[in-house]
């Protein structure tokens, strides 16, 4: 298995699962992320931003897992470099491909996607409006090139140890402090997060079973609300929380897991489950993220509120307790 990426949150889960299943793995990347991981695994160096795929010139792989493709140029150049020296191309896409309009709870993989965007050439140039549409174009190009040898995996929000996005980690750490927890959104909104280890297992399984088509990877097993997720994180930490809705005039952009769009958090996992998606209990994910966060020394987070900010918001804008 060749993994384009393989050392970030999702990639390392795929790599671990592939190795556990006895696969011979090669990683391709710049050598910047997780350089200390997997010391016995073969590594090839290259940079997708500059189109440097020279290291892929030789070799054959049964499957390539593309975790680091964001714009169609990335996938186009990788496919050109690899040609028919790979059996299956598994592309890690995103739930961001789906159109907002016409969506309904329980939507499956056939839900309408956004129109593709091909104009963005660099990951750094993507924004909220072009990230999903660029992934749509990547998906289309992989399927056009490899047909039934193409597999598309669309994760929802991913959580697990090694997550540098600070999204799920914010609530895990916040719940572990206990007490009154400020929520700048509806605590009853549905939330979907998938454990990175479940996602890694699914990718390896889809490749082994040679499944083609698209699979949305969402979790946990049972539907959960944002308030329920925070309480589960508290249970994992052995603390008590009181969820307090707040409506301050300004909320930091991309506040962790706050979604105005409820439908996007109620997608069906049926097809992925039937293909082998496992469902780690949310409490286990929370406990493992908490342990990882403590082990790394709980550095400042890039999202959410600091303790002092939250205290000020609670003092001024607490609306109701529940
Ligand atoms: N996290 C989520 O909640 C979520 C949800 C839906 C979809 N996704 C999708 O999941 C993927 C991200 O997965 P992840 O968390 O494992 O990724 P990540 O933390 O962003 O890591 C990306 C991997 O790609 C390599 N990489 C980055 N830039 C590269 C470049 N220019 N050339 C070659 N290799 C490069 C990195 O290694 P080096 O730095 O050493 O190069 C690393 O191994 C993306 O495709 C994203 O769209 C994520």
PDB file of N, CA, C and O in Angstrom, residues 201-257:
ATOM      1  N   UNK A 201      -9.482   1.799   9.771  1.00  0.00           N
ATOM      2  CA  UNK A 201      -9.886   0.404   9.518  1.00  0.00           C
ATOM      3  C   UNK A 201     -10.747   0.303   8.275  1.00  0.00           C
ATOM      4  O   UNK A 201     -10.603  -0.600   7.471  1.00  0.00           O
ATOM      5  N   UNK A 202     -11.668   1.272   8.107  1.00  0.00           N
ATOM      6  CA  UNK A 202     -12.563   1.241   6.943  1.00  0.00           C
ATOM      7  C   UNK A 202     -11.761   1.348   5.644  1.00  0.00           C
ATOM      8  O   UNK A 202     -11.998   0.576   4.700  1.00  0.00           O
ATOM      9  N   UNK A 203     -10.820   2.281   5.605  1.00  0.00           N
ATOM     10  CA  UNK A 203     -10.027   2.479   4.382  1.00  0.00           C
ATOM     11  C   UNK A 203      -9.306   1.177   4.014  1.00  0.00           C
ATOM     12  O   UNK A 203      -9.328   0.733   2.859  1.00  0.00           O
ATOM     13  N   UNK A 204      -8.697   0.545   5.005  1.00  0.00           N
ATOM     14  CA  UNK A 204      -7.940  -0.682   4.752  1.00  0.00           C
ATOM     15  C   UNK A 204      -8.883  -1.796   4.287  1.00  0.00           C
ATOM     16  O   UNK A 204      -8.589  -2.550   3.357  1.00  0.00           O
ATOM     17  N   UNK A 205     -10.031  -1.860   4.905  1.00  0.00           N
ATOM     18  CA  UNK A 205     -11.015  -2.887   4.560  1.00  0.00           C
ATOM     19  C   UNK A 205     -11.561  -2.687   3.141  1.00  0.00           C
ATOM     20  O   UNK A 205     -11.682  -3.639   2.365  1.00  0.00           O
ATOM     21  N   UNK A 206     -11.879  -1.445   2.791  1.00  0.00           N
ATOM     22  CA  UNK A 206     -12.398  -1.162   1.446  1.00  0.00           C
ATOM     23  C   UNK A 206     -11.371  -1.560   0.390  1.00  0.00           C
ATOM     24  O   UNK A 206     -11.714  -2.102  -0.662  1.00  0.00           O
ATOM     25  N   UNK A 207     -10.096  -1.267   0.703  1.00  0.00           N
ATOM     26  CA  UNK A 207      -9.029  -1.613  -0.241  1.00  0.00           C
ATOM     27  C   UNK A 207      -8.899  -3.127  -0.366  1.00  0.00           C
ATOM     28  O   UNK A 207      -8.832  -3.664  -1.475  1.00  0.00           O
ATOM     29  N   UNK A 208      -8.917  -3.810   0.778  1.00  0.00           N
ATOM     30  CA  UNK A 208      -8.745  -5.267   0.754  1.00  0.00           C
ATOM     31  C   UNK A 208      -9.905  -5.943   0.033  1.00  0.00           C
ATOM     32  O   UNK A 208      -9.720  -6.918  -0.697  1.00  0.00           O
ATOM     33  N   UNK A 209     -11.103  -5.419   0.227  1.00  0.00           N
ATOM     34  CA  UNK A 209     -12.290  -6.023  -0.394  1.00  0.00           C
ATOM     35  C   UNK A 209     -12.541  -5.503  -1.807  1.00  0.00           C
ATOM     36  O   UNK A 209     -13.535  -5.854  -2.435  1.00  0.00           O
ATOM     37  N   UNK A 210     -11.661  -4.625  -2.277  1.00  0.00           N
ATOM     38  CA  UNK A 210     -11.749  -4.048  -3.627  1.00  0.00           C
ATOM     39  C   UNK A 210     -13.125  -3.454  -3.898  1.00  0.00           C
ATOM     40  O   UNK A 210     -13.745  -3.716  -4.932  1.00  0.00           O
ATOM     41  N   UNK A 211     -13.599  -2.677  -2.955  1.00  0.00           N
ATOM     42  CA  UNK A 211     -14.917  -2.042  -3.126  1.00  0.00           C
ATOM     43  C   UNK A 211     -14.764  -0.747  -3.889  1.00  0.00           C
ATOM     44  O   UNK A 211     -13.872   0.040  -3.594  1.00  0.00           O
ATOM     45  N   UNK A 212     -15.642  -0.514  -4.847  1.00  0.00           N
ATOM     46  CA  UNK A 212     -15.591   0.766  -5.550  1.00  0.00           C
ATOM     47  C   UNK A 212     -16.807   1.603  -5.166  1.00  0.00           C
ATOM     48  O   UNK A 212     -17.730   1.147  -4.502  1.00  0.00           O
ATOM     49  N   UNK A 213     -16.767   2.871  -5.578  1.00  0.00           N
ATOM     50  CA  UNK A 213     -17.862   3.776  -5.251  1.00  0.00           C
ATOM     51  C   UNK A 213     -17.514   4.633  -4.058  1.00  0.00           C
ATOM     52  O   UNK A 213     -16.376   4.647  -3.594  1.00  0.00           O
ATOM     53  N   UNK A 214     -18.539   5.346  -3.548  1.00  0.00           N
ATOM     54  CA  UNK A 214     -18.313   6.302  -2.458  1.00  0.00           C
ATOM     55  C   UNK A 214     -18.872   5.775  -1.140  1.00  0.00           C
ATOM     56  O   UNK A 214     -19.901   5.084  -1.116  1.00  0.00           O
ATOM     57  N   UNK A 215     -18.185   6.103  -0.063  1.00  0.00           N
ATOM     58  CA  UNK A 215     -18.593   5.680   1.283  1.00  0.00           C
ATOM     59  C   UNK A 215     -18.434   6.858   2.222  1.00  0.00           C
ATOM     60  O   UNK A 215     -17.331   7.406   2.341  1.00  0.00           O
ATOM     61  N   UNK A 216     -19.518   7.262   2.872  1.00  0.00           N
ATOM     62  CA  UNK A 216     -19.347   8.348   3.850  1.00  0.00           C
ATOM     63  C   UNK A 216     -19.104   7.736   5.215  1.00  0.00           C
ATOM     64  O   UNK A 216     -19.833   6.852   5.672  1.00  0.00           O
ATOM     65  N   UNK A 217     -18.051   8.210   5.842  1.00  0.00           N
ATOM     66  CA  UNK A 217     -17.624   7.648   7.122  1.00  0.00           C
ATOM     67  C   UNK A 217     -18.021   8.623   8.215  1.00  0.00           C
ATOM     68  O   UNK A 217     -17.352   9.638   8.425  1.00  0.00           O
ATOM     69  N   UNK A 218     -19.122   8.321   8.880  1.00  0.00           N
ATOM     70  CA  UNK A 218     -19.576   9.173   9.978  1.00  0.00           C
ATOM     71  C   UNK A 218     -19.826   8.319  11.219  1.00  0.00           C
ATOM     72  O   UNK A 218     -20.061   7.134  11.136  1.00  0.00           O
ATOM     73  N   UNK A 219     -19.756   8.946  12.368  1.00  0.00           N
ATOM     74  CA  UNK A 219     -20.003   8.274  13.626  1.00  0.00           C
ATOM     75  C   UNK A 219     -20.569   9.289  14.587  1.00  0.00           C
ATOM     76  O   UNK A 219     -20.824  10.427  14.181  1.00  0.00           O
ATOM     77  N   UNK A 220     -20.737   8.977  15.846  1.00  0.00           N
ATOM     78  CA  UNK A 220     -20.538   7.641  16.425  1.00  0.00           C
ATOM     79  C   UNK A 220     -21.716   6.711  16.080  1.00  0.00           C
ATOM     80  O   UNK A 220     -22.561   7.085  15.259  1.00  0.00           O
ATOM     81  N   UNK A 221     -21.773   5.556  16.735  1.00  0.00           N
ATOM     82  CA  UNK A 221     -22.792   4.570  16.382  1.00  0.00           C
ATOM     83  C   UNK A 221     -24.198   5.100  16.636  1.00  0.00           C
ATOM     84  O   UNK A 221     -25.077   4.983  15.801  1.00  0.00           O
ATOM     85  N   UNK A 222     -24.400   5.713  17.810  1.00  0.00           N
ATOM     86  CA  UNK A 222     -25.715   6.225  18.176  1.00  0.00           C
ATOM     87  C   UNK A 222     -25.752   7.729  17.919  1.00  0.00           C
ATOM     88  O   UNK A 222     -24.779   8.417  18.188  1.00  0.00           O
ATOM     89  N   UNK A 223     -26.897   8.262  17.451  1.00  0.00           N
ATOM     90  CA  UNK A 223     -26.974   9.707  17.240  1.00  0.00           C
ATOM     91  C   UNK A 223     -26.698  10.447  18.543  1.00  0.00           C
ATOM     92  O   UNK A 223     -27.094   9.997  19.618  1.00  0.00           O
ATOM     93  N   UNK A 224     -25.999  11.556  18.445  1.00  0.00           N
ATOM     94  CA  UNK A 224     -25.676  12.320  19.650  1.00  0.00           C
ATOM     95  C   UNK A 224     -25.868  13.808  19.357  1.00  0.00           C
ATOM     96  O   UNK A 224     -25.725  14.248  18.212  1.00  0.00           O
ATOM     97  N   UNK A 225     -26.228  14.539  20.400  1.00  0.00           N
ATOM     98  CA  UNK A 225     -26.321  15.998  20.273  1.00  0.00           C
ATOM     99  C   UNK A 225     -25.017  16.606  20.789  1.00  0.00           C
ATOM    100  O   UNK A 225     -24.218  15.923  21.449  1.00  0.00           O
ATOM    101  N   UNK A 226     -24.845  17.909  20.543  1.00  0.00           N
ATOM    102  CA  UNK A 226     -23.642  18.563  21.051  1.00  0.00           C
ATOM    103  C   UNK A 226     -23.599  18.503  22.578  1.00  0.00           C
ATOM    104  O   UNK A 226     -22.563  18.189  23.175  1.00  0.00           O
ATOM    105  N   UNK A 227     -24.755  18.747  23.218  1.00  0.00           N
ATOM    106  CA  UNK A 227     -24.814  18.656  24.675  1.00  0.00           C
ATOM    107  C   UNK A 227     -24.475  17.242  25.151  1.00  0.00           C
ATOM    108  O   UNK A 227     -23.735  17.056  26.121  1.00  0.00           O
ATOM    109  N   UNK A 228     -25.005  16.250  24.447  1.00  0.00           N
ATOM    110  CA  UNK A 228     -24.730  14.848  24.802  1.00  0.00           C
ATOM    111  C   UNK A 228     -23.256  14.528  24.641  1.00  0.00           C
ATOM    112  O   UNK A 228     -22.670  13.800  25.455  1.00  0.00           O
ATOM    113  N   UNK A 229     -22.654  15.069  23.592  1.00  0.00           N
ATOM    114  CA  UNK A 229     -21.218  14.829  23.352  1.00  0.00           C
ATOM    115  C   UNK A 229     -20.390  15.413  24.501  1.00  0.00           C
ATOM    116  O   UNK A 229     -19.462  14.772  25.005  1.00  0.00           O
ATOM    117  N   UNK A 230     -20.759  16.628  24.942  1.00  0.00           N
ATOM    118  CA  UNK A 230     -19.991  17.257  26.032  1.00  0.00           C
ATOM    119  C   UNK A 230     -20.165  16.436  27.321  1.00  0.00           C
ATOM    120  O   UNK A 230     -19.201  16.200  28.055  1.00  0.00           O
ATOM    121  N   UNK A 231     -21.385  15.959  27.558  1.00  0.00           N
ATOM    122  CA  UNK A 231     -21.610  15.144  28.771  1.00  0.00           C
ATOM    123  C   UNK A 231     -20.839  13.817  28.696  1.00  0.00           C
ATOM    124  O   UNK A 231     -20.306  13.336  29.696  1.00  0.00           O
ATOM    125  N   UNK A 232     -20.779  13.247  27.472  1.00  0.00           N
ATOM    126  CA  UNK A 232     -20.008  11.997  27.313  1.00  0.00           C
ATOM    127  C   UNK A 232     -18.527  12.255  27.586  1.00  0.00           C
ATOM    128  O   UNK A 232     -17.847  11.449  28.227  1.00  0.00           O
ATOM    129  N   UNK A 233     -18.032  13.394  27.104  1.00  0.00           N
ATOM    130  CA  UNK A 233     -16.618  13.737  27.362  1.00  0.00           C
ATOM    131  C   UNK A 233     -16.395  13.899  28.870  1.00  0.00           C
ATOM    132  O   UNK A 233     -15.354  13.486  29.397  1.00  0.00           O
ATOM    133  N   UNK A 234     -17.372  14.478  29.555  1.00  0.00           N
ATOM    134  CA  UNK A 234     -17.247  14.653  31.007  1.00  0.00           C
ATOM    135  C   UNK A 234     -17.217  13.283  31.697  1.00  0.00           C
ATOM    136  O   UNK A 234     -16.426  13.051  32.619  1.00  0.00           O
ATOM    137  N   UNK A 235     -18.088  12.384  31.242  1.00  0.00           N
ATOM    138  CA  UNK A 235     -18.098  11.031  31.821  1.00  0.00           C
ATOM    139  C   UNK A 235     -16.736  10.365  31.658  1.00  0.00           C
ATOM    140  O   UNK A 235     -16.208   9.748  32.586  1.00  0.00           O
ATOM    141  N   UNK A 236     -16.167  10.529  30.465  1.00  0.00           N
ATOM    142  CA  UNK A 236     -14.853   9.911  30.200  1.00  0.00           C
ATOM    143  C   UNK A 236     -13.788  10.484  31.132  1.00  0.00           C
ATOM    144  O   UNK A 236     -12.834   9.800  31.489  1.00  0.00           O
ATOM    145  N   UNK A 237     -13.971  11.751  31.521  1.00  0.00           N
ATOM    146  CA  UNK A 237     -12.966  12.409  32.375  1.00  0.00           C
ATOM    147  C   UNK A 237     -13.298  12.281  33.857  1.00  0.00           C
ATOM    148  O   UNK A 237     -12.505  12.669  34.706  1.00  0.00           O
ATOM    149  N   UNK A 238     -14.511  11.783  34.166  1.00  0.00           N
ATOM    150  CA  UNK A 238     -14.915  11.652  35.563  1.00  0.00           C
ATOM    151  C   UNK A 238     -15.315  12.976  36.182  1.00  0.00           C
ATOM    152  O   UNK A 238     -15.123  13.184  37.389  1.00  0.00           O
ATOM    153  N   UNK A 239     -15.859  13.891  35.375  1.00  0.00           N
ATOM    154  CA  UNK A 239     -16.274  15.194  35.901  1.00  0.00           C
ATOM    155  C   UNK A 239     -17.787  15.387  35.715  1.00  0.00           C
ATOM    156  O   UNK A 239     -18.453  14.591  35.051  1.00  0.00           O
ATOM    157  N   UNK A 240     -18.298  16.473  36.296  1.00  0.00           N
ATOM    158  CA  UNK A 240     -19.713  16.841  36.137  1.00  0.00           C
ATOM    159  C   UNK A 240     -19.767  18.160  35.394  1.00  0.00           C
ATOM    160  O   UNK A 240     -19.002  19.077  35.716  1.00  0.00           O
ATOM    161  N   UNK A 241     -20.677  18.266  34.422  1.00  0.00           N
ATOM    162  CA  UNK A 241     -20.801  19.541  33.702  1.00  0.00           C
ATOM    163  C   UNK A 241     -22.248  20.020  33.707  1.00  0.00           C
ATOM    164  O   UNK A 241     -23.186  19.231  33.831  1.00  0.00           O
ATOM    165  N   UNK A 242     -22.388  21.326  33.587  1.00  0.00           N
ATOM    166  CA  UNK A 242     -23.698  21.928  33.380  1.00  0.00           C
ATOM    167  C   UNK A 242     -23.598  22.682  32.055  1.00  0.00           C
ATOM    168  O   UNK A 242     -22.741  23.546  31.877  1.00  0.00           O
ATOM    169  N   UNK A 243     -24.450  22.314  31.101  1.00  0.00           N
ATOM    170  CA  UNK A 243     -24.387  22.935  29.771  1.00  0.00           C
ATOM    171  C   UNK A 243     -25.155  24.255  29.816  1.00  0.00           C
ATOM    172  O   UNK A 243     -26.342  24.272  30.174  1.00  0.00           O
ATOM    173  N   UNK A 244     -24.523  25.326  29.430  1.00  0.00           N
ATOM    174  CA  UNK A 244     -25.156  26.644  29.476  1.00  0.00           C
ATOM    175  C   UNK A 244     -25.106  27.274  28.088  1.00  0.00           C
ATOM    176  O   UNK A 244     -24.027  27.515  27.540  1.00  0.00           O
ATOM    177  N   UNK A 245     -26.285  27.523  27.534  1.00  0.00           N
ATOM    178  CA  UNK A 245     -26.315  28.172  26.227  1.00  0.00           C
ATOM    179  C   UNK A 245     -25.999  29.661  26.392  1.00  0.00           C
ATOM    180  O   UNK A 245     -26.547  30.316  27.286  1.00  0.00           O
ATOM    181  N   UNK A 246     -25.130  30.160  25.527  1.00  0.00           N
ATOM    182  CA  UNK A 246     -24.784  31.591  25.586  1.00  0.00           C
ATOM    183  C   UNK A 246     -24.991  32.207  24.203  1.00  0.00           C
ATOM    184  O   UNK A 246     -24.853  31.528  23.181  1.00  0.00           O
ATOM    185  N   UNK A 247     -25.369  33.476  24.202  1.00  0.00           N
ATOM    186  CA  UNK A 247     -25.541  34.173  22.918  1.00  0.00           C
ATOM    187  C   UNK A 247     -24.779  35.494  22.928  1.00  0.00           C
ATOM    188  O   UNK A 247     -25.392  36.556  22.916  1.00  0.00           O
ATOM    189  N   UNK A 248     -23.453  35.434  22.945  1.00  0.00           N
ATOM    190  CA  UNK A 248     -22.690  36.685  22.885  1.00  0.00           C
ATOM    191  C   UNK A 248     -22.812  37.282  21.486  1.00  0.00           C
ATOM    192  O   UNK A 248     -23.089  36.563  20.528  1.00  0.00           O
ATOM    193  N   UNK A 249     -22.602  38.604  21.370  1.00  0.00           N
ATOM    194  CA  UNK A 249     -22.742  39.225  20.053  1.00  0.00           C
ATOM    195  C   UNK A 249     -21.722  38.704  19.040  1.00  0.00           C
ATOM    196  O   UNK A 249     -21.993  38.666  17.850  1.00  0.00           O
ATOM    197  N   UNK A 250     -20.540  38.300  19.531  1.00  0.00           N
ATOM    198  CA  UNK A 250     -19.534  37.767  18.599  1.00  0.00           C
ATOM    199  C   UNK A 250     -19.014  36.431  19.113  1.00  0.00           C
ATOM    200  O   UNK A 250     -18.665  36.309  20.284  1.00  0.00           O
ATOM    201  N   UNK A 251     -18.992  35.451  18.194  1.00  0.00           N
ATOM    202  CA  UNK A 251     -18.461  34.133  18.525  1.00  0.00           C
ATOM    203  C   UNK A 251     -17.283  33.898  17.587  1.00  0.00           C
ATOM    204  O   UNK A 251     -17.381  34.218  16.393  1.00  0.00           O
ATOM    205  N   UNK A 252     -16.149  33.371  18.090  1.00  0.00           N
ATOM    206  CA  UNK A 252     -15.022  33.114  17.182  1.00  0.00           C
ATOM    207  C   UNK A 252     -15.452  32.261  15.990  1.00  0.00           C
ATOM    208  O   UNK A 252     -16.267  31.342  16.144  1.00  0.00           O
ATOM    209  N   UNK A 253     -14.918  32.585  14.820  1.00  0.00           N
ATOM    210  CA  UNK A 253     -15.252  31.827  13.607  1.00  0.00           C
ATOM    211  C   UNK A 253     -14.861  30.364  13.799  1.00  0.00           C
ATOM    212  O   UNK A 253     -13.897  30.067  14.505  1.00  0.00           O
ATOM    213  N   UNK A 254     -15.591  29.468  13.179  1.00  0.00           N
ATOM    214  CA  UNK A 254     -15.305  28.032  13.246  1.00  0.00           C
ATOM    215  C   UNK A 254     -15.251  27.530  14.687  1.00  0.00           C
ATOM    216  O   UNK A 254     -14.365  26.778  15.079  1.00  0.00           O
ATOM    217  N   UNK A 255     -16.189  27.970  15.507  1.00  0.00           N
ATOM    218  CA  UNK A 255     -16.217  27.492  16.885  1.00  0.00           C
ATOM    219  C   UNK A 255     -16.427  25.975  16.839  1.00  0.00           C
ATOM    220  O   UNK A 255     -17.283  25.479  16.105  1.00  0.00           O
ATOM    221  N   UNK A 256     -15.657  25.218  17.619  1.00  0.00           N
ATOM    222  CA  UNK A 256     -15.659  23.762  17.467  1.00  0.00           C
ATOM    223  C   UNK A 256     -17.046  23.118  17.510  1.00  0.00           C
ATOM    224  O   UNK A 256     -17.784  23.274  18.489  1.00  0.00           O
ATOM    225  N   UNK A 257     -17.366  22.440  16.446  1.00  0.00           N
ATOM    226  CA  UNK A 257     -18.577  21.614  16.294  1.00  0.00           C
ATOM    227  C   UNK A 257     -19.894  22.390  16.325  1.00  0.00           C
ATOM    228  O   UNK A 257     -20.956  21.771  16.357  1.00  0.00           O
TER     229      UNK A 257
END
